[in-house]
PDB file of N, CA and C in Angstrom:
ATOM      1  N   MET A  19       1.308  -3.520 -15.839  1.00  0.00           N
ATOM      2  CA  MET A  19       2.284  -2.903 -15.680  1.00  0.00           C
ATOM      3  C   MET A  19       1.485  -1.078 -15.639  1.00  0.00           C
ATOM      4  N   SER A  20       1.822  -0.471 -14.625  1.00  0.00           N
ATOM      5  CA  SER A  20       0.985   0.944 -14.602  1.00  0.00           C
ATOM      6  C   SER A  20       1.659   1.574 -15.401  1.00  0.00           C
ATOM      7  N   ASP A  21       0.939   2.898 -15.860  1.00  0.00           N
ATOM      8  CA  ASP A  21       1.240   4.052 -16.462  1.00  0.00           C
ATOM      9  C   ASP A  21       2.387   4.723 -15.969  1.00  0.00           C
ATOM     10  N   LEU A  22       2.273   4.658 -14.483  1.00  0.00           N
ATOM     11  CA  LEU A  22       3.535   5.489 -13.858  1.00  0.00           C
ATOM     12  C   LEU A  22       4.714   4.534 -14.107  1.00  0.00           C
ATOM     13  N   GLN A  23       4.819   3.402 -14.037  1.00  0.00           N
ATOM     14  CA  GLN A  23       6.134   2.385 -14.123  1.00  0.00           C
ATOM     15  C   GLN A  23       6.546   2.754 -15.613  1.00  0.00           C
ATOM     16  N   LEU A  24       5.432   2.440 -16.641  1.00  0.00           N
ATOM     17  CA  LEU A  24       6.018   2.856 -17.865  1.00  0.00           C
ATOM     18  C   LEU A  24       6.722   4.384 -17.961  1.00  0.00           C
ATOM     19  N   GLU A  25       5.880   5.319 -17.644  1.00  0.00           N
ATOM     20  CA  GLU A  25       6.925   6.729 -17.405  1.00  0.00           C
ATOM     21  C   GLU A  25       8.002   6.753 -16.899  1.00  0.00           C
ATOM     22  N   ILE A  26       8.272   6.202 -15.817  1.00  0.00           N
ATOM     23  CA  ILE A  26       9.440   5.928 -15.060  1.00  0.00           C
ATOM     24  C   ILE A  26      10.595   5.157 -15.818  1.00  0.00           C
ATOM     25  N   LYS A  27      10.469   4.160 -16.607  1.00  0.00           N
ATOM     26  CA  LYS A  27      11.075   3.405 -17.570  1.00  0.00           C
ATOM     27  C   LYS A  27      11.590   4.509 -18.765  1.00  0.00           C
ATOM     28  N   SER A  28      10.693   5.262 -19.145  1.00  0.00           N
ATOM     29  CA  SER A  28      10.999   6.043 -20.207  1.00  0.00           C
ATOM     30  C   SER A  28      12.059   7.174 -19.788  1.00  0.00           C
ATOM     31  N   LEU A  29      11.747   7.450 -18.409  1.00  0.00           N
ATOM     32  CA  LEU A  29      12.523   8.530 -17.723  1.00  0.00           C
ATOM     33  C   LEU A  29      13.798   8.076 -17.580  1.00  0.00           C
ATOM     34  N   ILE A  30      14.066   6.917 -17.148  1.00  0.00           N
ATOM     35  CA  ILE A  30      15.553   6.321 -16.833  1.00  0.00           C
ATOM     36  C   ILE A  30      16.178   5.900 -18.111  1.00  0.00           C
ATOM     37  N   ILE A  31      15.338   5.566 -19.436  1.00  0.00           N
ATOM     38  CA  ILE A  31      16.280   5.576 -20.763  1.00  0.00           C
ATOM     39  C   ILE A  31      16.386   7.024 -21.216  1.00  0.00           C
ATOM     40  N   GLU A  32      15.630   7.758 -21.120  1.00  0.00           N
ATOM     41  CA  GLU A  32      15.956   9.385 -21.552  1.00  0.00           C
ATOM     42  C   GLU A  32      16.968   9.881 -20.740  1.00  0.00           C
ATOM     43  N   ALA A  33      16.833   9.790 -19.536  1.00  0.00           N
ATOM     44  CA  ALA A  33      17.836  10.867 -18.419  1.00  0.00           C
ATOM     45  C   ALA A  33      19.144   9.875 -18.612  1.00  0.00           C
ATOM     46  N   LEU A  34      19.464   8.932 -18.799  1.00  0.00           N
ATOM     47  CA  LEU A  34      20.590   8.139 -18.687  1.00  0.00           C
ATOM     48  C   LEU A  34      21.225   7.856 -19.799  1.00  0.00           C
ATOM     49  N   GLY A  35      20.400   8.421 -21.170  1.00  0.00           N
ATOM     50  CA  GLY A  35      21.011   8.032 -22.341  1.00  0.00           C
ATOM     51  C   GLY A  35      21.163   6.734 -22.481  1.00  0.00           C
ATOM     52  N   LEU A  36      20.189   5.861 -22.375  1.00  0.00           N
ATOM     53  CA  LEU A  36      20.390   4.460 -22.768  1.00  0.00           C
ATOM     54  C   LEU A  36      19.630   4.291 -24.127  1.00  0.00           C
ATOM     55  N   GLU A  37      20.126   4.772 -25.173  1.00  0.00           N
ATOM     56  CA  GLU A  37      19.405   4.949 -26.432  1.00  0.00           C
ATOM     57  C   GLU A  37      19.331   3.379 -26.903  1.00  0.00           C
ATOM     58  N   ASP A  38      20.060   2.227 -26.506  1.00  0.00           N
ATOM     59  CA  ASP A  38      19.774   0.914 -27.290  1.00  0.00           C
ATOM     60  C   ASP A  38      18.851   0.170 -26.241  1.00  0.00           C
ATOM     61  N   MET A  39      18.220   0.641 -25.454  1.00  0.00           N
ATOM     62  CA  MET A  39      17.081  -0.080 -24.785  1.00  0.00           C
ATOM     63  C   MET A  39      15.884   0.523 -24.979  1.00  0.00           C
ATOM     64  N   THR A  40      14.766  -0.284 -24.849  1.00  0.00           N
ATOM     65  CA  THR A  40      13.414   0.269 -24.866  1.00  0.00           C
ATOM     66  C   THR A  40      12.845   0.070 -23.533  1.00  0.00           C
ATOM     67  N   THR A  41      11.527   0.367 -23.372  1.00  0.00           N
ATOM     68  CA  THR A  41      10.766   0.074 -22.092  1.00  0.00           C
ATOM     69  C   THR A  41      10.401  -1.311 -21.731  1.00  0.00           C
ATOM     70  N   ASP A  42      10.339  -2.213 -22.806  1.00  0.00           N
ATOM     71  CA  ASP A  42      10.077  -3.514 -22.832  1.00  0.00           C
ATOM     72  C   ASP A  42      11.526  -4.453 -22.280  1.00  0.00           C
ATOM     73  N   ASP A  43      12.646  -3.622 -22.381  1.00  0.00           N
ATOM     74  CA  ASP A  43      13.886  -3.990 -21.742  1.00  0.00           C
ATOM     75  C   ASP A  43      13.996  -4.129 -20.228  1.00  0.00           C
ATOM     76  N   LEU A  44      13.402  -3.007 -19.622  1.00  0.00           N
ATOM     77  CA  LEU A  44      13.428  -2.944 -18.216  1.00  0.00           C
ATOM     78  C   LEU A  44      12.275  -3.344 -17.694  1.00  0.00           C
ATOM     79  N   ALA A  45      12.570  -4.580 -16.926  1.00  0.00           N
ATOM     80  CA  ALA A  45      11.495  -5.286 -16.292  1.00  0.00           C
ATOM     81  C   ALA A  45      11.196  -4.563 -14.968  1.00  0.00           C
ATOM     82  N   ALA A  46      10.026  -4.530 -14.320  1.00  0.00           N
ATOM     83  CA  ALA A  46       9.786  -3.767 -13.070  1.00  0.00           C
ATOM     84  C   ALA A  46      10.493  -4.029 -12.004  1.00  0.00           C
ATOM     85  N   ASP A  47      10.908  -5.451 -11.813  1.00  0.00           N
ATOM     86  CA  ASP A  47      11.657  -5.891 -10.655  1.00  0.00           C
ATOM     87  C   ASP A  47      13.050  -6.117 -11.097  1.00  0.00           C
ATOM     88  N   LEU A  48      13.686  -5.385 -11.961  1.00  0.00           N
ATOM     89  CA  LEU A  48      15.203  -5.478 -12.218  1.00  0.00           C
ATOM     90  C   LEU A  48      15.725  -4.581 -11.478  1.00  0.00           C
ATOM     91  N   THR A  49      16.847  -5.108 -10.883  1.00  0.00           N
ATOM     92  CA  THR A  49      17.469  -4.314 -10.083  1.00  0.00           C
ATOM     93  C   THR A  49      18.309  -3.408 -10.910  1.00  0.00           C
ATOM     94  N   LEU A  50      18.332  -1.821 -10.228  1.00  0.00           N
ATOM     95  CA  LEU A  50      19.026  -0.702 -11.084  1.00  0.00           C
ATOM     96  C   LEU A  50      20.461  -0.541 -10.914  1.00  0.00           C
ATOM     97  N   PHE A  51      20.917  -0.904  -9.731  1.00  0.00           N
ATOM     98  CA  PHE A  51      22.243  -0.481  -9.466  1.00  0.00           C
ATOM     99  C   PHE A  51      22.814  -1.917  -9.184  1.00  0.00           C
ATOM    100  N   GLY A  52      24.445  -1.863  -9.502  1.00  0.00           N
ATOM    101  CA  GLY A  52      25.235  -3.197  -9.305  1.00  0.00           C
ATOM    102  C   GLY A  52      24.418  -3.943 -10.433  1.00  0.00           C
ATOM    103  N   ASP A  53      24.459  -5.302  -9.716  1.00  0.00           N
ATOM    104  CA  ASP A  53      23.876  -6.344 -10.823  1.00  0.00           C
ATOM    105  C   ASP A  53      22.701  -5.980 -11.102  1.00  0.00           C
ATOM    106  N   GLY A  54      22.210  -6.544 -12.511  1.00  0.00           N
ATOM    107  CA  GLY A  54      20.975  -5.958 -12.991  1.00  0.00           C
ATOM    108  C   GLY A  54      21.175  -4.983 -14.082  1.00  0.00           C
ATOM    109  N   LEU A  55      20.855  -3.690 -13.851  1.00  0.00           N
ATOM    110  CA  LEU A  55      20.989  -2.787 -15.085  1.00  0.00           C
ATOM    111  C   LEU A  55      22.453  -2.489 -14.737  1.00  0.00           C
ATOM    112  N   GLY A  56      22.784  -2.428 -13.951  1.00  0.00           N
ATOM    113  CA  GLY A  56      24.611  -1.780 -13.533  1.00  0.00           C
ATOM    114  C   GLY A  56      24.799  -0.334 -13.686  1.00  0.00           C
ATOM    115  N   LEU A  57      23.632   0.336 -12.873  1.00  0.00           N
ATOM    116  CA  LEU A  57      23.891   1.865 -12.724  1.00  0.00           C
ATOM    117  C   LEU A  57      24.880   2.031 -11.795  1.00  0.00           C
ATOM    118  N   ASP A  58      25.519   3.214 -11.777  1.00  0.00           N
ATOM    119  CA  ASP A  58      26.290   3.587 -10.724  1.00  0.00           C
ATOM    120  C   ASP A  58      25.978   5.014 -10.038  1.00  0.00           C
ATOM    121  N   SER A  59      26.540   5.577  -9.049  1.00  0.00           N
ATOM    122  CA  SER A  59      26.392   6.553  -8.175  1.00  0.00           C
ATOM    123  C   SER A  59      25.966   7.855  -9.070  1.00  0.00           C
ATOM    124  N   VAL A  60      26.893   7.967 -10.377  1.00  0.00           N
ATOM    125  CA  VAL A  60      26.701   9.231 -11.225  1.00  0.00           C
ATOM    126  C   VAL A  60      25.152   8.908 -11.818  1.00  0.00           C
ATOM    127  N   ASP A  61      24.954   7.507 -12.183  1.00  0.00           N
ATOM    128  CA  ASP A  61      23.425   7.673 -12.749  1.00  0.00           C
ATOM    129  C   ASP A  61      22.473   7.763 -11.690  1.00  0.00           C
ATOM    130  N   ALA A  62      22.865   7.404 -10.504  1.00  0.00           N
ATOM    131  CA  ALA A  62      21.802   7.739  -9.474  1.00  0.00           C
ATOM    132  C   ALA A  62      21.381   9.059  -9.279  1.00  0.00           C
ATOM    133  N   LEU A  63      22.366  10.112  -9.345  1.00  0.00           N
ATOM    134  CA  LEU A  63      22.471  11.581  -9.211  1.00  0.00           C
ATOM    135  C   LEU A  63      21.531  12.278 -10.159  1.00  0.00           C
ATOM    136  N   GLU A  64      21.883  11.545 -11.576  1.00  0.00           N
ATOM    137  CA  GLU A  64      21.263  12.023 -12.670  1.00  0.00           C
ATOM    138  C   GLU A  64      19.598  11.656 -12.710  1.00  0.00           C
ATOM    139  N   LEU A  65      19.311  10.515 -12.295  1.00  0.00           N
ATOM    140  CA  LEU A  65      17.926   9.776 -12.361  1.00  0.00           C
ATOM    141  C   LEU A  65      17.406  10.517 -11.051  1.00  0.00           C
ATOM    142  N   GLY A  66      17.959  10.881  -9.960  1.00  0.00           N
ATOM    143  CA  GLY A  66      17.385  11.664  -9.053  1.00  0.00           C
ATOM    144  C   GLY A  66      16.756  12.967  -9.306  1.00  0.00           C
ATOM    145  N   LEU A  67      17.654  13.648  -9.889  1.00  0.00           N
ATOM    146  CA  LEU A  67      17.488  14.841 -10.534  1.00  0.00           C
ATOM    147  C   LEU A  67      16.110  14.897 -11.554  1.00  0.00           C
ATOM    148  N   ALA A  68      16.168  13.655 -12.538  1.00  0.00           N
ATOM    149  CA  ALA A  68      15.068  13.899 -13.370  1.00  0.00           C
ATOM    150  C   ALA A  68      13.940  13.655 -12.702  1.00  0.00           C
ATOM    151  N   ILE A  69      14.024  12.793 -11.681  1.00  0.00           N
ATOM    152  CA  ILE A  69      12.668  12.418 -10.938  1.00  0.00           C
ATOM    153  C   ILE A  69      11.890  13.490 -10.193  1.00  0.00           C
ATOM    154  N   GLN A  70      13.151  14.547  -9.616  1.00  0.00           N
ATOM    155  CA  GLN A  70      12.695  15.788  -9.304  1.00  0.00           C
ATOM    156  C   GLN A  70      11.924  16.695 -10.105  1.00  0.00           C
ATOM    157  N   LYS A  71      12.705  16.702 -11.204  1.00  0.00           N
ATOM    158  CA  LYS A  71      12.079  17.516 -12.219  1.00  0.00           C
ATOM    159  C   LYS A  71      10.689  17.293 -12.773  1.00  0.00           C
ATOM    160  N   ARG A  72      10.751  15.975 -13.231  1.00  0.00           N
ATOM    161  CA  ARG A  72       9.329  15.582 -13.707  1.00  0.00           C
ATOM    162  C   ARG A  72       8.390  15.645 -12.867  1.00  0.00           C
ATOM    163  N   PHE A  73       8.659  14.993 -11.462  1.00  0.00           N
ATOM    164  CA  PHE A  73       7.435  14.722 -10.513  1.00  0.00           C
ATOM    165  C   PHE A  73       7.451  15.999  -9.497  1.00  0.00           C
ATOM    166  N   GLY A  74       8.441  16.755  -9.499  1.00  0.00           N
ATOM    167  CA  GLY A  74       8.426  17.604  -8.393  1.00  0.00           C
ATOM    168  C   GLY A  74       8.504  17.384  -6.731  1.00  0.00           C
ATOM    169  N   ILE A  75       9.099  15.907  -7.008  1.00  0.00           N
ATOM    170  CA  ILE A  75       9.468  15.417  -5.591  1.00  0.00           C
ATOM    171  C   ILE A  75      10.884  15.752  -4.916  1.00  0.00           C
ATOM    172  N   LYS A  76      11.039  16.420  -3.804  1.00  0.00           N
ATOM    173  CA  LYS A  76      12.182  16.385  -3.206  1.00  0.00           C
ATOM    174  C   LYS A  76      12.838  15.081  -2.729  1.00  0.00           C
ATOM    175  N   ILE A  77      14.121  14.769  -3.279  1.00  0.00           N
ATOM    176  CA  ILE A  77      14.781  13.608  -2.739  1.00  0.00           C
ATOM    177  C   ILE A  77      15.696  13.759  -1.645  1.00  0.00           C
ATOM    178  N   ASP A  78      15.863  13.272  -0.615  1.00  0.00           N
ATOM    179  CA  ASP A  78      16.945  13.366   0.369  1.00  0.00           C
ATOM    180  C   ASP A  78      17.892  12.192   0.230  1.00  0.00           C
ATOM    181  N   ALA A  79      19.049  12.453  -0.521  1.00  0.00           N
ATOM    182  CA  ALA A  79      20.103  11.451  -0.860  1.00  0.00           C
ATOM    183  C   ALA A  79      20.639  10.681   0.431  1.00  0.00           C
ATOM    184  N   GLU A  80      20.347  11.408   1.514  1.00  0.00           N
ATOM    185  CA  GLU A  80      20.848  10.888   2.556  1.00  0.00           C
ATOM    186  C   GLU A  80      20.037  10.175   3.583  1.00  0.00           C
ATOM    187  N   ALA A  81      18.882  10.342   3.255  1.00  0.00           N
ATOM    188  CA  ALA A  81      17.636   9.236   3.897  1.00  0.00           C
ATOM    189  C   ALA A  81      18.024   7.709   3.778  1.00  0.00           C
ATOM    190  N   LYS A  82      17.788   7.067   4.934  1.00  0.00           N
ATOM    191  CA  LYS A  82      18.114   5.605   4.748  1.00  0.00           C
ATOM    192  C   LYS A  82      17.251   4.917   3.778  1.00  0.00           C
ATOM    193  N   ASP A  83      16.124   5.308   3.569  1.00  0.00           N
ATOM    194  CA  ASP A  83      15.209   4.682   2.629  1.00  0.00           C
ATOM    195  C   ASP A  83      15.448   4.889   1.195  1.00  0.00           C
ATOM    196  N   THR A  84      16.115   5.826   0.757  1.00  0.00           N
ATOM    197  CA  THR A  84      16.435   6.195  -0.683  1.00  0.00           C
ATOM    198  C   THR A  84      17.123   5.072  -1.482  1.00  0.00           C
ATOM    199  N   ARG A  85      17.899   4.337  -1.051  1.00  0.00           N
ATOM    200  CA  ARG A  85      18.298   3.141  -1.806  1.00  0.00           C
ATOM    201  C   ARG A  85      17.231   2.225  -1.910  1.00  0.00           C
ATOM    202  N   LYS A  86      16.474   1.918  -1.083  1.00  0.00           N
ATOM    203  CA  LYS A  86      15.349   1.037  -1.039  1.00  0.00           C
ATOM    204  C   LYS A  86      14.297   1.654  -2.230  1.00  0.00           C
ATOM    205  N   HIS A  87      14.258   2.789  -2.215  1.00  0.00           N
ATOM    206  CA  HIS A  87      13.077   3.422  -3.217  1.00  0.00           C
ATOM    207  C   HIS A  87      13.731   3.370  -4.564  1.00  0.00           C
ATOM    208  N   PHE A  88      14.946   3.506  -4.669  1.00  0.00           N
ATOM    209  CA  PHE A  88      15.627   3.447  -6.137  1.00  0.00           C
ATOM    210  C   PHE A  88      16.007   1.854  -6.667  1.00  0.00           C
ATOM    211  N   ALA A  89      15.545   1.077  -5.808  1.00  0.00           N
ATOM    212  CA  ALA A  89      16.053  -0.416  -6.054  1.00  0.00           C
ATOM    213  C   ALA A  89      15.833  -0.961  -7.627  1.00  0.00           C
ATOM    214  N   ASN A  90      14.324  -0.611  -7.944  1.00  0.00           N
ATOM    215  CA  ASN A  90      13.936  -1.140  -9.373  1.00  0.00           C
ATOM    216  C   ASN A  90      12.651  -0.032  -9.674  1.00  0.00           C
ATOM    217  N   VAL A  91      12.100  -0.395 -10.762  1.00  0.00           N
ATOM    218  CA  VAL A  91      11.497   0.493 -11.427  1.00  0.00           C
ATOM    219  C   VAL A  91       9.798   0.341 -10.609  1.00  0.00           C
ATOM    220  N   ALA A  92       9.543  -0.730 -10.056  1.00  0.00           N
ATOM    221  CA  ALA A  92       8.387  -0.907  -9.162  1.00  0.00           C
ATOM    222  C   ALA A  92       8.533   0.015  -7.973  1.00  0.00           C
ATOM    223  N   SER A  93       9.713  -0.208  -7.211  1.00  0.00           N
ATOM    224  CA  SER A  93       9.702   0.671  -5.793  1.00  0.00           C
ATOM    225  C   SER A  93       9.960   1.910  -6.322  1.00  0.00           C
ATOM    226  N   LEU A  94      10.546   2.421  -7.546  1.00  0.00           N
ATOM    227  CA  LEU A  94      10.483   4.069  -7.592  1.00  0.00           C
ATOM    228  C   LEU A  94       9.021   4.486  -7.918  1.00  0.00           C
ATOM    229  N   ALA A  95       8.267   3.524  -8.589  1.00  0.00           N
ATOM    230  CA  ALA A  95       6.937   4.141  -9.066  1.00  0.00           C
ATOM    231  C   ALA A  95       6.208   4.301  -7.580  1.00  0.00           C
ATOM    232  N   ALA A  96       6.584   3.176  -6.748  1.00  0.00           N
ATOM    233  CA  ALA A  96       5.714   3.341  -5.355  1.00  0.00           C
ATOM    234  C   ALA A  96       5.994   4.393  -4.828  1.00  0.00           C
ATOM    235  N   PHE A  97       7.251   4.850  -4.869  1.00  0.00           N
ATOM    236  CA  PHE A  97       7.787   5.897  -3.972  1.00  0.00           C
ATOM    237  C   PHE A  97       7.080   7.375  -4.550  1.00  0.00           C
ATOM    238  N   VAL A  98       7.144   7.496  -5.969  1.00  0.00           N
ATOM    239  CA  VAL A  98       6.538   8.575  -6.710  1.00  0.00           C
ATOM    240  C   VAL A  98       5.099   8.615  -6.237  1.00  0.00           C
ATOM    241  N   SER A  99       4.392   7.712  -6.421  1.00  0.00           N
ATOM    242  CA  SER A  99       3.152   7.457  -6.126  1.00  0.00           C
ATOM    243  C   SER A  99       2.527   8.134  -4.814  1.00  0.00           C
ATOM    244  N   ALA A 100       3.408   7.540  -3.856  1.00  0.00           N
ATOM    245  CA  ALA A 100       3.154   8.052  -2.341  1.00  0.00           C
ATOM    246  C   ALA A 100       3.092   9.331  -2.179  1.00  0.00           C
ATOM    247  N   HIS A 101       4.512   9.996  -3.125  1.00  0.00           N
ATOM    248  CA  HIS A 101       4.729  11.243  -2.730  1.00  0.00           C
ATOM    249  C   HIS A 101       3.606  12.263  -3.668  1.00  0.00           C
ATOM    250  N   GLN A 102       3.224  11.755  -4.555  1.00  0.00           N
ATOM    251  CA  GLN A 102       2.071  12.518  -5.468  1.00  0.00           C
ATOM    252  C   GLN A 102       0.987  12.504  -4.653  1.00  0.00           C
ATOM    253  N   ALA A 103       0.403  11.388  -3.867  1.00  0.00           N
ATOM    254  CA  ALA A 103      -0.607  11.431  -3.091  1.00  0.00           C
ATOM    255  C   ALA A 103      -0.635  12.317  -1.877  1.00  0.00           C
ATOM    256  N   ALA A 104       0.424  12.584  -1.301  1.00  0.00           N
ATOM    257  CA  ALA A 104       0.692  13.598  -0.053  1.00  0.00           C
ATOM    258  C   ALA A 104       0.787  14.745  -0.327  1.00  0.00           C
TER     259      ALA A 104
END
């Protein structure tokens, strides 16, 4: 697991107040919304804001790829990494 994935796991736990979870509880390929972790649209907004603040990335909620980027920790890390490199 990359340092970025670990940082994103910590960010998810912190931003969403998942106090009973640890980074070890979040597999990199665990689906974040619906089945899996069970996050909802409010969680998506909070997580999106936290990602924007932490990494300085502009996230377009209307973009068709946004759902794909927020599918799991691994895809979110790839999204952040791509935007940091740009």
